[in-house]
Coordinates of C-alpha atoms in Angstrom, one line a residue:
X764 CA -0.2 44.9 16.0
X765 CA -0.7 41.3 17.2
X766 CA 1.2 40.5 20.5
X767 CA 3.9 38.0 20.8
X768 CA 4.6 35.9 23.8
X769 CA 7.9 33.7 24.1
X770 CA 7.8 30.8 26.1
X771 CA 11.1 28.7 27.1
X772 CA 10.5 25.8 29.6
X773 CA 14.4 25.9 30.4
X774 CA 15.3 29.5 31.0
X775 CA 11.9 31.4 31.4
X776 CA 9.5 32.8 34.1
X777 CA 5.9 32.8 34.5
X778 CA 6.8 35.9 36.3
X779 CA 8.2 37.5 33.1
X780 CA 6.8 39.5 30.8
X781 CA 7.0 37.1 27.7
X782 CA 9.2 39.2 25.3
X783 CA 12.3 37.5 23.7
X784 CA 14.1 38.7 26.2
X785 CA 12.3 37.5 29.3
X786 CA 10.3 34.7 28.0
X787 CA 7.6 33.0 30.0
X788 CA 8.3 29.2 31.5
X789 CA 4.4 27.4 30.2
X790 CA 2.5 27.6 27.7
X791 CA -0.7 27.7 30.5
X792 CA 0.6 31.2 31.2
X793 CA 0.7 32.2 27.9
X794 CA -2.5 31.0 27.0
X795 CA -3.5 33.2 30.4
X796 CA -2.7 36.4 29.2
X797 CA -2.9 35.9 25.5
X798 CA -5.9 38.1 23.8
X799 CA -7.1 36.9 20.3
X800 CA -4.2 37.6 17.4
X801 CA -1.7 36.5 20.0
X802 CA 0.9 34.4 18.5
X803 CA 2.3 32.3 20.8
X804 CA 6.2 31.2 20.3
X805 CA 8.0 28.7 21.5
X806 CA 11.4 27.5 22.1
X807 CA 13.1 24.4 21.7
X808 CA 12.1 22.2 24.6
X809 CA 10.0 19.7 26.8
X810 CA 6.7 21.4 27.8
X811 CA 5.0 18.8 30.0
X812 CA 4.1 18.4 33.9
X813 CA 7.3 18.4 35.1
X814 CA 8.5 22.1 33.7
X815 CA 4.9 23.0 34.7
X816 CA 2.3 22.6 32.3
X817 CA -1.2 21.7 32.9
X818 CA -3.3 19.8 30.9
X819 CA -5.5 20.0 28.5
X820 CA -4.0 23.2 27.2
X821 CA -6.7 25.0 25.8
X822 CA -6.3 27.3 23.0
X823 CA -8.2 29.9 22.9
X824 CA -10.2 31.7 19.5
X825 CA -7.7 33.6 17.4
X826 CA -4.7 32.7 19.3
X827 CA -1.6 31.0 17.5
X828 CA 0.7 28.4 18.9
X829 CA 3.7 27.9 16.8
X830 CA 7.0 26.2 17.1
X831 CA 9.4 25.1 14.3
X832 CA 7.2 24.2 11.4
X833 CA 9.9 23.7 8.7
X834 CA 11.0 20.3 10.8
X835 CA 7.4 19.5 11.7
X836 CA 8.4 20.5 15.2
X837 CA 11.1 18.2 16.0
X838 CA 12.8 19.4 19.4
X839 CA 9.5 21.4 20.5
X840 CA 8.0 18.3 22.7
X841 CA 4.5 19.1 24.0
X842 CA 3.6 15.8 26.2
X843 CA 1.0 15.3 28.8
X844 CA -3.1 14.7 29.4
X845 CA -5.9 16.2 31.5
X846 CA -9.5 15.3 31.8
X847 CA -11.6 17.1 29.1
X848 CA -15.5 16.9 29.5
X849 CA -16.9 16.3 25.9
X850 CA -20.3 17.1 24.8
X851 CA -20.0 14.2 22.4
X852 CA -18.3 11.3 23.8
X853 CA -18.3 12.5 27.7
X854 CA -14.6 12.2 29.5
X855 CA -11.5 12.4 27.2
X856 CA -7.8 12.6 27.8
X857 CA -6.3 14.7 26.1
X858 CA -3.0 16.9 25.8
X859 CA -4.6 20.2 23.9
X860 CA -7.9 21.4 23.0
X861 CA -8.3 24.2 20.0
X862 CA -11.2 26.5 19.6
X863 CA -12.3 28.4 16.8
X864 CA -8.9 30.0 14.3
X865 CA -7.2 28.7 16.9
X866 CA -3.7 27.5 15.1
X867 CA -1.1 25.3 16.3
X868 CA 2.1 25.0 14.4
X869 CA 5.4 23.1 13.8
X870 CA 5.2 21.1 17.3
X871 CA 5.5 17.6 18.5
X872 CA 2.8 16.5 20.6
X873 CA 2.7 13.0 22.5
X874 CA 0.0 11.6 24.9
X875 CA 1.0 8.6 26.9
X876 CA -2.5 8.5 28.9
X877 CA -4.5 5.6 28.5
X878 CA -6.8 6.4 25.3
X879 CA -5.2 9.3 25.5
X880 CA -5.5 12.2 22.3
X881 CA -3.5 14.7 20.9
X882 CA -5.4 17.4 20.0
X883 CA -8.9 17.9 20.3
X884 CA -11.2 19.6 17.9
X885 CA -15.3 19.8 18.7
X886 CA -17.2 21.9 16.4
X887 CA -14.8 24.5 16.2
X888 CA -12.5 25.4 13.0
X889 CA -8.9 25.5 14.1
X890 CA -6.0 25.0 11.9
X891 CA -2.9 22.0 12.5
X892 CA -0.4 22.3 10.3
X893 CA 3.3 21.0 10.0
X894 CA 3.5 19.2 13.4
X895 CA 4.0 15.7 14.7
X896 CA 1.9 13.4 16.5
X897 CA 3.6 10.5 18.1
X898 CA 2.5 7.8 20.6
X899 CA -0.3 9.2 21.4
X900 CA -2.4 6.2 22.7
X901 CA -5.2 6.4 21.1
X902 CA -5.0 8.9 17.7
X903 CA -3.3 12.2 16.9
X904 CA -6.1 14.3 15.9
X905 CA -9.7 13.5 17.1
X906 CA -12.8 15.8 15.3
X907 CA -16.2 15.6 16.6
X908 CA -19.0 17.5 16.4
X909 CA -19.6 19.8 14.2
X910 CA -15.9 20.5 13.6
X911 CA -14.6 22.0 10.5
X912 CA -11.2 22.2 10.4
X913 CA -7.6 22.4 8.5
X914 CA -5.4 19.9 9.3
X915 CA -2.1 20.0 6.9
X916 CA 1.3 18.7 6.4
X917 CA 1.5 17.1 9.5
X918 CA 3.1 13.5 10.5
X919 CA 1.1 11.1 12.4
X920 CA 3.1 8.1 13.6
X921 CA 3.1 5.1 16.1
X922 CA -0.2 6.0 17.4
X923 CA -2.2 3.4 19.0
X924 CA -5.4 3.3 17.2
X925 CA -5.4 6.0 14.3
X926 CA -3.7 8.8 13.2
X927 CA -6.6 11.3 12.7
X928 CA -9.9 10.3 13.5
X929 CA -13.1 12.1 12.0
X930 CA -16.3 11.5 14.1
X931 CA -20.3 12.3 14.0
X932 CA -21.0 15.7 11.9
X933 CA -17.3 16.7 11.4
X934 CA -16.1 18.2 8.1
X935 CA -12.7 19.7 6.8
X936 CA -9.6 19.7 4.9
X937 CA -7.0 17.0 5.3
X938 CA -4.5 17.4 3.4
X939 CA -0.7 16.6 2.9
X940 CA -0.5 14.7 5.8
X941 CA 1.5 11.4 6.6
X942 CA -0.3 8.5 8.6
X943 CA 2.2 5.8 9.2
X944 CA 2.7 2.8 11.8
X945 CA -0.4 3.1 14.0
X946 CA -3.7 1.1 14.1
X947 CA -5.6 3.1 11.1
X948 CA -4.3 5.7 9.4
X949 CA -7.4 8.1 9.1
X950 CA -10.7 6.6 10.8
X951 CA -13.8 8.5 9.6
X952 CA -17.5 7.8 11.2
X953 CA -20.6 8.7 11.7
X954 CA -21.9 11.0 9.3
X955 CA -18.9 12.6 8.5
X956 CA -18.2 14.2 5.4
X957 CA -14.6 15.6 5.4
X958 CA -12.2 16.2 2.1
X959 CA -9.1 13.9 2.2
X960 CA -6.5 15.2 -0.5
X961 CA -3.0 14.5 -1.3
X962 CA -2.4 12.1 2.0
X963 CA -0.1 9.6 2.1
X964 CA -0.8 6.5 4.5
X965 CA 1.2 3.8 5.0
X966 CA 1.8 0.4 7.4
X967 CA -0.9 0.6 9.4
X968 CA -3.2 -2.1 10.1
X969 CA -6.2 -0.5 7.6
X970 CA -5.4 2.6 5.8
X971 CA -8.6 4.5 5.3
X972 CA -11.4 3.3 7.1
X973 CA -15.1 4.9 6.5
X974 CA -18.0 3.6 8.6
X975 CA -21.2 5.0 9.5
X976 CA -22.8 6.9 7.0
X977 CA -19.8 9.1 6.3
X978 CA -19.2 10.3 3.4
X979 CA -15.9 11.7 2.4
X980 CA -14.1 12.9 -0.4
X981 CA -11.1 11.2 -1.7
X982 CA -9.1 12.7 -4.1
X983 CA -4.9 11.7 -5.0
X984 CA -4.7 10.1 -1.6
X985 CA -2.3 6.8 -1.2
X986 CA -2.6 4.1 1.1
X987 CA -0.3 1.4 0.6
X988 CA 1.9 -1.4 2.3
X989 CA -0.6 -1.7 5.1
X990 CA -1.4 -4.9 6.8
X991 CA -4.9 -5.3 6.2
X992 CA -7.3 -3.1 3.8
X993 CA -5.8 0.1 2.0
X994 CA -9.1 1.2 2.2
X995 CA -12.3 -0.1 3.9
X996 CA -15.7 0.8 3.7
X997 CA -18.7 -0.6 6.4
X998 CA -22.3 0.0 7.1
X999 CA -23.9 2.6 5.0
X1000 CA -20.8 4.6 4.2
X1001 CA -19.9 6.3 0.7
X1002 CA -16.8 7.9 0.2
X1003 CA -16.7 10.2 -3.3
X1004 CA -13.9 8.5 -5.0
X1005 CA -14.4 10.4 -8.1
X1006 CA -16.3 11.6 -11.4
X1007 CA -15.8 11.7 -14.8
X1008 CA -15.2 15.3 -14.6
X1009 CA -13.4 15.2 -11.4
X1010 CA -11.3 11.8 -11.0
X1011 CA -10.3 10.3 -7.7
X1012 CA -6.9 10.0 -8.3
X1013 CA -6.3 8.0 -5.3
X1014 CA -3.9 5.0 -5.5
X1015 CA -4.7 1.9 -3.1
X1016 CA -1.8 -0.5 -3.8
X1017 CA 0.4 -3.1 -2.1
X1018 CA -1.9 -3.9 0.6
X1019 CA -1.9 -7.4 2.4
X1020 CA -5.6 -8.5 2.3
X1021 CA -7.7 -5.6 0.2
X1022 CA -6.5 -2.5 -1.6
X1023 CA -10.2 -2.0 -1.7
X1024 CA -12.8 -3.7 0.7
X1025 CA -16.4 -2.9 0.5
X1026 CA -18.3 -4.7 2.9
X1027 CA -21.1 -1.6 2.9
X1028 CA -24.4 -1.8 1.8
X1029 CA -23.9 0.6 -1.2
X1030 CA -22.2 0.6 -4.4
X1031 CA -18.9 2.3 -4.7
X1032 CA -18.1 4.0 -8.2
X1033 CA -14.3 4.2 -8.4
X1034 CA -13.4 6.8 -11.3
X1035 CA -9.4 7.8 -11.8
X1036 CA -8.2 6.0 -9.2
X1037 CA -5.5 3.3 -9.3
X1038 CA -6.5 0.1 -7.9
X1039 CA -6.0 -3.4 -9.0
X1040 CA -9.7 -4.9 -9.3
X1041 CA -8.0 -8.7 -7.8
X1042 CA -7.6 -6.7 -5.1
X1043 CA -10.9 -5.8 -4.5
X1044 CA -13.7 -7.0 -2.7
X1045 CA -17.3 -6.2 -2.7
X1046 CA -19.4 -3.9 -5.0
X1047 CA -17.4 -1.5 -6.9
X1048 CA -17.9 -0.4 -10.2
X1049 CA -15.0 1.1 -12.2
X1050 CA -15.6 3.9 -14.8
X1051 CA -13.2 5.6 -17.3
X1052 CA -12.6 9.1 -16.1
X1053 CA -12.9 11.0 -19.1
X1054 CA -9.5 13.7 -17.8
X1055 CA -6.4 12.1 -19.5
X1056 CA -4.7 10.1 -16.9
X1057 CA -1.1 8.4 -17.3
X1058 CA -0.3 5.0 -17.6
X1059 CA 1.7 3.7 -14.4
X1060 CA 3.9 0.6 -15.5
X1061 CA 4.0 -2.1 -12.4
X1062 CA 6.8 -2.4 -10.0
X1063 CA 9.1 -5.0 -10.1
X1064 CA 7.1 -7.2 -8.0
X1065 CA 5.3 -10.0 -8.7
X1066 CA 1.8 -9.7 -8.9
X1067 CA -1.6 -12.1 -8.1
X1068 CA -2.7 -14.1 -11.0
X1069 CA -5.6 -12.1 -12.8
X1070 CA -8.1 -14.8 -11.9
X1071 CA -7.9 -15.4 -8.6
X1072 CA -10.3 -17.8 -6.2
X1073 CA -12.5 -15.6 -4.7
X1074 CA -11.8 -14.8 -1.4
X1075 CA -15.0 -13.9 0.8
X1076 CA -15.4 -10.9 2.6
X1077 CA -14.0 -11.0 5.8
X1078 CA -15.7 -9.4 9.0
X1079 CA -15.2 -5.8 8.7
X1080 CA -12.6 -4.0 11.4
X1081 CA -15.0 -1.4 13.4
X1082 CA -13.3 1.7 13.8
X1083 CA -12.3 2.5 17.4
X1084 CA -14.2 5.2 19.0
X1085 CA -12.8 7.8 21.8
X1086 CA -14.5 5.2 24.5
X1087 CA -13.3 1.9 24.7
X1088 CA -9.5 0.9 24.1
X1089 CA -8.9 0.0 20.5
X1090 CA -6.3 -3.0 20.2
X1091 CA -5.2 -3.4 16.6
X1092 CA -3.8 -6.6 16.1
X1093 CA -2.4 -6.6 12.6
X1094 CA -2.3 -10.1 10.8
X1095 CA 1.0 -9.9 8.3
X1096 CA 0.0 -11.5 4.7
X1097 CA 1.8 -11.5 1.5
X1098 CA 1.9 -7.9 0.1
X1099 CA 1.9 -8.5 -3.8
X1100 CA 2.5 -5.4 -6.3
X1101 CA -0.7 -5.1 -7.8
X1102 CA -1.4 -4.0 -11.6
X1103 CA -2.0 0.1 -11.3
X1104 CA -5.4 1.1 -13.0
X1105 CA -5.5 3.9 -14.8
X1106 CA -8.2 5.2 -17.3
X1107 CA -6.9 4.7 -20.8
X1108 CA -6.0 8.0 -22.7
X1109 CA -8.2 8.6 -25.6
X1110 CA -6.1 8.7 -28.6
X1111 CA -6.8 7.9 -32.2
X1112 CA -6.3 4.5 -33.5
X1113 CA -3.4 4.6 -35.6
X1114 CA -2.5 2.9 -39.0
X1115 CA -1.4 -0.5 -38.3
X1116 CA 2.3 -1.1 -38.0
X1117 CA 3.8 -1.5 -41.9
X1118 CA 6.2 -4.5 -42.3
X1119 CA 9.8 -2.7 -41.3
X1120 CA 12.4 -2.4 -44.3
X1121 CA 15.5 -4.3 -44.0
X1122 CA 18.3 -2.3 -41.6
X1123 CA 20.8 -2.1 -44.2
X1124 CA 19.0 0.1 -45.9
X1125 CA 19.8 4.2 -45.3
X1126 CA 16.6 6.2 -43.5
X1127 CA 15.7 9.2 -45.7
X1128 CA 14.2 11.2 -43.1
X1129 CA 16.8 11.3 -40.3
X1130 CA 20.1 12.7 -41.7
X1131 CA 19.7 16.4 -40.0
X1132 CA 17.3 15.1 -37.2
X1133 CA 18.4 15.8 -33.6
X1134 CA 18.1 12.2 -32.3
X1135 CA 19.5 10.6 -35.8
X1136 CA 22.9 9.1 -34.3
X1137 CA 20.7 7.2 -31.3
X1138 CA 18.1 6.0 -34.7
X1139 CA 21.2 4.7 -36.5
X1140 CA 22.7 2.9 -33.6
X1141 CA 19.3 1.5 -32.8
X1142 CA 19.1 0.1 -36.4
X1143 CA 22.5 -1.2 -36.3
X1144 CA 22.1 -3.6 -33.2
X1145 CA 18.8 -4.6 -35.3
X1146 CA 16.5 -3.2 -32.6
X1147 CA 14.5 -1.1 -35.0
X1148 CA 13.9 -0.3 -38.7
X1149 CA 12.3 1.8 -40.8
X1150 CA 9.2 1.5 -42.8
X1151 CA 9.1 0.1 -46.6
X1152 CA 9.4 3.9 -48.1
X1153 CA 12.8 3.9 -46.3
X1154 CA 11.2 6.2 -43.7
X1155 CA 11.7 6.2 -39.9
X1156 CA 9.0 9.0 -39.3
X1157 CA 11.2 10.3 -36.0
X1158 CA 8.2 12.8 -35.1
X1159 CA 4.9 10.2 -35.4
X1160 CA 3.7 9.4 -31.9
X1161 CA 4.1 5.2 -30.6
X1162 CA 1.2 3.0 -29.6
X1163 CA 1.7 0.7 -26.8
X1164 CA 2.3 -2.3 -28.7
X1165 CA 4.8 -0.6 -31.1
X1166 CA 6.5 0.4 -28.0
X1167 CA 6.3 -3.3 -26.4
X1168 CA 7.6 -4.8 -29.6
X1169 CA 10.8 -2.5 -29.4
X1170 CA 11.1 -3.1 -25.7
X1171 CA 11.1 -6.8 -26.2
X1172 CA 13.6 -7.0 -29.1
X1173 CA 16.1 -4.6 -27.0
X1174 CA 15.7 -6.5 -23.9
X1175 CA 13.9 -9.3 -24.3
X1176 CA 13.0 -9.8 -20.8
X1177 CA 12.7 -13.0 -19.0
X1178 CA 8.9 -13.9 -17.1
X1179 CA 8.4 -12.7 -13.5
X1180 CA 5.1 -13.4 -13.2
X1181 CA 1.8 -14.8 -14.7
X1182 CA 0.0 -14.7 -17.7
X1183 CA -2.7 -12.6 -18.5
X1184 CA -5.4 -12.8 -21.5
X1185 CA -6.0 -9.1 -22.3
X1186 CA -9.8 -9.2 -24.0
X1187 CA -8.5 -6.4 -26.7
X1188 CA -5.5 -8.3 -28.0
X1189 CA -6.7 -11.3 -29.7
X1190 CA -4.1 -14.6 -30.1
X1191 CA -4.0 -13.3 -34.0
X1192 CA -2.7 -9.5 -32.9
X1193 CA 0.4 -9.4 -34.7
X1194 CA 2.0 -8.1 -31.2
X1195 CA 0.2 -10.0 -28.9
X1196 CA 3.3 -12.4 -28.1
X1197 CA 5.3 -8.9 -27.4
X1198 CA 2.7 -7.9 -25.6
X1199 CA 2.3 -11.0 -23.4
X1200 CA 6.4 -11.2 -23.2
X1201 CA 6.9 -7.7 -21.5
X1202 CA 3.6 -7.8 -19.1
X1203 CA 5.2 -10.9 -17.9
X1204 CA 8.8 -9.0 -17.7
X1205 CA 7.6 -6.3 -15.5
X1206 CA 7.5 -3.3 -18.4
X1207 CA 3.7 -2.5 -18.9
X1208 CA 0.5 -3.8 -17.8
X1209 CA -3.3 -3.8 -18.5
X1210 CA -6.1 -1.6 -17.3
X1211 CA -9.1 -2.6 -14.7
X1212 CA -11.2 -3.5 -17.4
X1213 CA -8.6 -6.4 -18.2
X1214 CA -7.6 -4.3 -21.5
X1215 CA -4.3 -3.8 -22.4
X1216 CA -5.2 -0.8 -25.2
X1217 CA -2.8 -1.9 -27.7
X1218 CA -3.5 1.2 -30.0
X1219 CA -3.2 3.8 -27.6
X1220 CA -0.2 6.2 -27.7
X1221 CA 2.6 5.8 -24.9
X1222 CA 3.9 8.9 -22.7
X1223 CA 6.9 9.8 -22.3
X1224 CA 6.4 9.2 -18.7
X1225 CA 5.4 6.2 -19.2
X1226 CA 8.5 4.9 -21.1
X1227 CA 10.6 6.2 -18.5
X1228 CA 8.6 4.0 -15.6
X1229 CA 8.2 1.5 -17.7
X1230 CA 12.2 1.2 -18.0
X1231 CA 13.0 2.2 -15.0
X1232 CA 10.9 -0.6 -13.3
X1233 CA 11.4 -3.1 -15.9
X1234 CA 15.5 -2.8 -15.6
X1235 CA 15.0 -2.8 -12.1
X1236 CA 16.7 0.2 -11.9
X1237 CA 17.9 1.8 -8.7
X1238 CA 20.6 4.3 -7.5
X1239 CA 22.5 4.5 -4.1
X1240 CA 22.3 8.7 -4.2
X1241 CA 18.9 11.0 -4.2
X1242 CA 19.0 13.5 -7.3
X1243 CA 17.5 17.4 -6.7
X1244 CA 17.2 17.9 -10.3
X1245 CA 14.2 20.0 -11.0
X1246 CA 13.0 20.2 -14.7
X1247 CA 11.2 23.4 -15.4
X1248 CA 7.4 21.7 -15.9
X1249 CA 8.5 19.6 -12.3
X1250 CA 4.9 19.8 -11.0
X1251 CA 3.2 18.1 -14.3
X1252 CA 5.5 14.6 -13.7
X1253 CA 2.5 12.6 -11.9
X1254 CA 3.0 11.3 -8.1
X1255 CA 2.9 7.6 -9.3
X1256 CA 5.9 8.9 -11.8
X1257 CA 8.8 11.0 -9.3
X1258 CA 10.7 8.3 -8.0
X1259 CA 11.1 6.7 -11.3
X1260 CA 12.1 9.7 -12.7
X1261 CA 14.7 10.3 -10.3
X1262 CA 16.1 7.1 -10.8
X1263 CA 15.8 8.0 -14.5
X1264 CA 18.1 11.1 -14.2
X1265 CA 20.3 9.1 -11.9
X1266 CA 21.0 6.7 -14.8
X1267 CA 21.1 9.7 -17.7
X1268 CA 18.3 7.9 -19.3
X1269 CA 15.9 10.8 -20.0
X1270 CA 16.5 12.9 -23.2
X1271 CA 14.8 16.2 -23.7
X1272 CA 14.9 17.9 -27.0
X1273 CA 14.5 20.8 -27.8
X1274 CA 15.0 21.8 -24.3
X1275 CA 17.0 19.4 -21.5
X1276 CA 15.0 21.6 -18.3
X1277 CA 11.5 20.3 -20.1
X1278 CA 10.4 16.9 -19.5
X1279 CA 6.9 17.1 -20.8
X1280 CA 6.2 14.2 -19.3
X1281 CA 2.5 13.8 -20.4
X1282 CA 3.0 14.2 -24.0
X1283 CA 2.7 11.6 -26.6
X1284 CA 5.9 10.3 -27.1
X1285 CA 7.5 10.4 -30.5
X1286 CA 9.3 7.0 -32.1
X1287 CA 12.7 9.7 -32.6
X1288 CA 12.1 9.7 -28.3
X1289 CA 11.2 6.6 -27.5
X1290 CA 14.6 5.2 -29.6
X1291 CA 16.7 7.8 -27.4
X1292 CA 15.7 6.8 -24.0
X1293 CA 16.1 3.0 -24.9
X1294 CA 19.1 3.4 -26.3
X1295 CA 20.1 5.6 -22.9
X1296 CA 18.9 2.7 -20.9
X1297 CA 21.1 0.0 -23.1
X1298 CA 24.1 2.5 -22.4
X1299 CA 23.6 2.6 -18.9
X1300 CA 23.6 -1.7 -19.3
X1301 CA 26.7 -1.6 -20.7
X1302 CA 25.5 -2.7 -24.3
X1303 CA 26.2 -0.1 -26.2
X1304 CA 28.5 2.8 -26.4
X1305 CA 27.9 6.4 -25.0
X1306 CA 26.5 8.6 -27.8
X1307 CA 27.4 12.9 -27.2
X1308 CA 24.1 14.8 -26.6
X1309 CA 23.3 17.7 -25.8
X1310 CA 20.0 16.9 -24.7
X1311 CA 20.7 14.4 -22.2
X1312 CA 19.5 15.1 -18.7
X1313 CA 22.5 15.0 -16.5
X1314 CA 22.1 14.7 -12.9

């Protein structure tokens, strides 16, 4: 059975024998006596010099360090620095070192030293998961060597040059974690090769930044609202960011120079990620992942022109490296909203739109349908019509420039930014003026391939966003409605579809707890959720549904 060792900095003894009863006073004690399996547990508290620590705390193989992990270990305050002699990069300060399985767990860990790190990982393979690093004054996390290890769901913030850093032959999994506020947000080097997935990094002064000849793998990452580059890519580096078969999935947005910056010497393929291409600089070739990926509709922000002056390549940032003291200076630009870029979904290309029928006329194929008293009301205010058989066809799917064409009779939104000449809607389209009239109001947008795919079928997803961030929708409370299919609604998607539920816009038929939010959407779905949204502004009168999501 694996031996457990309290240790409470207020009320314990390094005298005691470390049960719950009679904890000890360090963690150095602890880490003394502990054999490999021991878990050690700690108590809510300041563990530093002053209730008498001393630093670096080395964590031996096999032994676990763990505090509260379900609040990242707020209250569990690990602070203070020693002298570590690196193999790699000589004298270090730093607060903890981990060997191999060595795991640390649902702490807070702060070092003020000059350059000082958090944790230290060389060529072992320890695991960090569910803690917080904190003004640390140089990074969080620092890997070097031939280190391979798990770093998960932790928070790295207001650190002074990066929130993990990744250096010479290190590997690993980092994933789930949150780099915010510090110089960059993950800083890999060298020839470093580690797996980034699921991270989200945010207003730092670069997010990702790859140097060297690393090579890293990048898959449904974001880095957004920082002050430089969301990601940036020198020297001989080549981050994977995705395959035909495997799409990136990362989304680089918002960011005030680059959302993409390649000032290497190689050619980046970029395949299932979303990044506006006018916010890119450098060699980059896009390529349509051939894995169905939604359409993200733009946030209400207004975004660059799609023919911008070209903006040369500025000196790249090198990444700071455990020796000198990195000073990131960030320089605030405009952050502009740029147009997400998703690979199209390959549909068929349906019959062009028949000319409607006049809306006085009674619909044939609606009268025991579930959505036919939101169809009727549609037709009524003129918004929609049927085809010349008298038909509505409530079950066919809706391309993208049927669904425009509704969207711009129902709301017919005023312009909030540019123009844009889509090279796959030609000025005799006979939507291209619908088309035109909601990119400008904020409801859809193109692909990277300036495309707009006019005959491609629309989500259901994707009409929610698209209303949600076209109304400008928001809501003052959070919702903790969970649909049964939850984990298919795509990361770019949850926040809208909160706001969605907020608002009672979504309707599910046949059943309310399945979104299906990657399905085609049908025109009998389509005319429920607009007409939901034109309740919610007021315009129309509330219709009794059973299948109406209710927060």
């Amino acid at each position: 059975m694996a031996q457990v060792l309290y240790v409470n900095p207020a009320t314990g003894s390094d005298n005691n024998s470390g049960s719950q009863q009679t904890p000890l006073k360090t963690i150095a004690q602890a880490l003394k006596v502990a054999t490999s399996d021991t878990k050690i547990q700690l108590t809510q508290g300041s563990y530093n010099a002053a209730s008498g620590e001393v630093f670096p705390l080395t964590v031996p193989s096999g032994v676990t360090i763990i505090g509260n992990e379900a609040n990242k270990g707020s209250g569990i305050l690990i602070e203070g620095s020693g002298t570590y002699l690196s193999r790699t990069f000589a004298g270090q300060n730093v607060t903890l070192v981990l060997e191999n399985n060595a795991v640390l767990k649902g702490v807070t860990v702060t070092n003020l030293a000059s350059r000082g790190s958090g944790v230290w990982i060389e060529s072992t393979t320890p695991t960090v998961a569910n803690c917080t690093f904190t003004q640390c004054k140089r990074e969080g996390v620092f890997t070097t060597g031939d280190a391979n290890p798990v770093i998960q769901g932790n928070v790295f913030s207001e650190n002074a040059a990066n929130g993990i850093a990744i250096a010479k032959n290190s590997k690993g999994q980092i994933q789930g974690n949150t780099c915010s506020k510090t110089g960059f947000g993950i800083a890999i080097s060298d020839t470093a090769s580690p797996t980034l997935i699921d991270n989200k990094i945010s207003e730092n002064r670069s997010g990702i930044v790859v140097s060297g000849s690393a090579r890293p793998i990048l898959r449904n990452n974001l880095s957004e609202n920082n002050t430089d580059d969301g990601l940036t890519v020198i020297s001989t580096a080549l981050p994977d960011l995705g395959s035909t078969n495997n799409p990136g999935g990362n989304i680089l947005r918002n960011n005030g120079k680059f959302d993409l910056q390649n000032a290497s010497s190689n050619k980046l393929v970029s395949v299932g990620n979303q990044i506006n291409p006018t916010k890119v600089t450098g060699s980059v070739e896009f390529i349509n992942s051939q894995v169905p990926t939604p359409t993200p509709t733009p946030t209400p922000t207004p975004v660059p022109t799609p023919t911008p002056t070209p903006v040369p390549t500025p000196t790249p940032v090198p990444i700071p490296t455990p020796t000198p003291t990195p000073t990131p200076t960030p320089i605030p630009t405009p952050t502009p909203t740029p147009i997400p870029t998703p690979t199209p979904i390959p549909t068929p290309t349906p019959t062009p739109t028949p000319n409607p029928t006049p809306s006085t006329i009674e619909l044939t194929d609606i009268s025991n349908h579930w959505a036919a008293a939101f169809i009727r009301e549609l037709v009524k205010q003129g918004i929609i019509n049927g085809f010349p058989d008298r038909t509505f066809k409530p079950d066919a799917t809706m391309t993208r420039a049927q669904y425009t064409a509704l969207v711009v009779k129902a709301f017919n939104p005023p312009s909030s930014r540019a123009a844009i000449k889509f090279k796959d809607v030609p000025a005799d389209f006979w939507a291209s003026k619908v088309i035109q009239q909601a990119y400008q109001g904020l409801f859809l947008s193109g692909f990277p391939d300036n495309t707009f795919a006019p005959n491609k079928n629309i989500q259901r997803v994707q009409v929610i966003v698209s209303l949600v961030n076209g109304l400008g929708l928001s809501v003052d409370e959070t919702v903790t409605k969970a649909f049964d299919d939850q984990a298919k609604i795509p990361d770019y998607a949850k926040d809208e579809v909160v706001k969605a539920i907020q608002k009672q816009i979504i309707v599910n038929y046949p059943n309310p707890k399945q979104l299906n939010p990657t399905r085609d959407a049908t025109r009998a779905e389509v005319a429920a959720i607009v007409y939901q949204a034109l309740v919610d502004a007021g315009r129309v009168a509330a219709i009794n549904s059973p299948y109406i999501v209710v927060a």
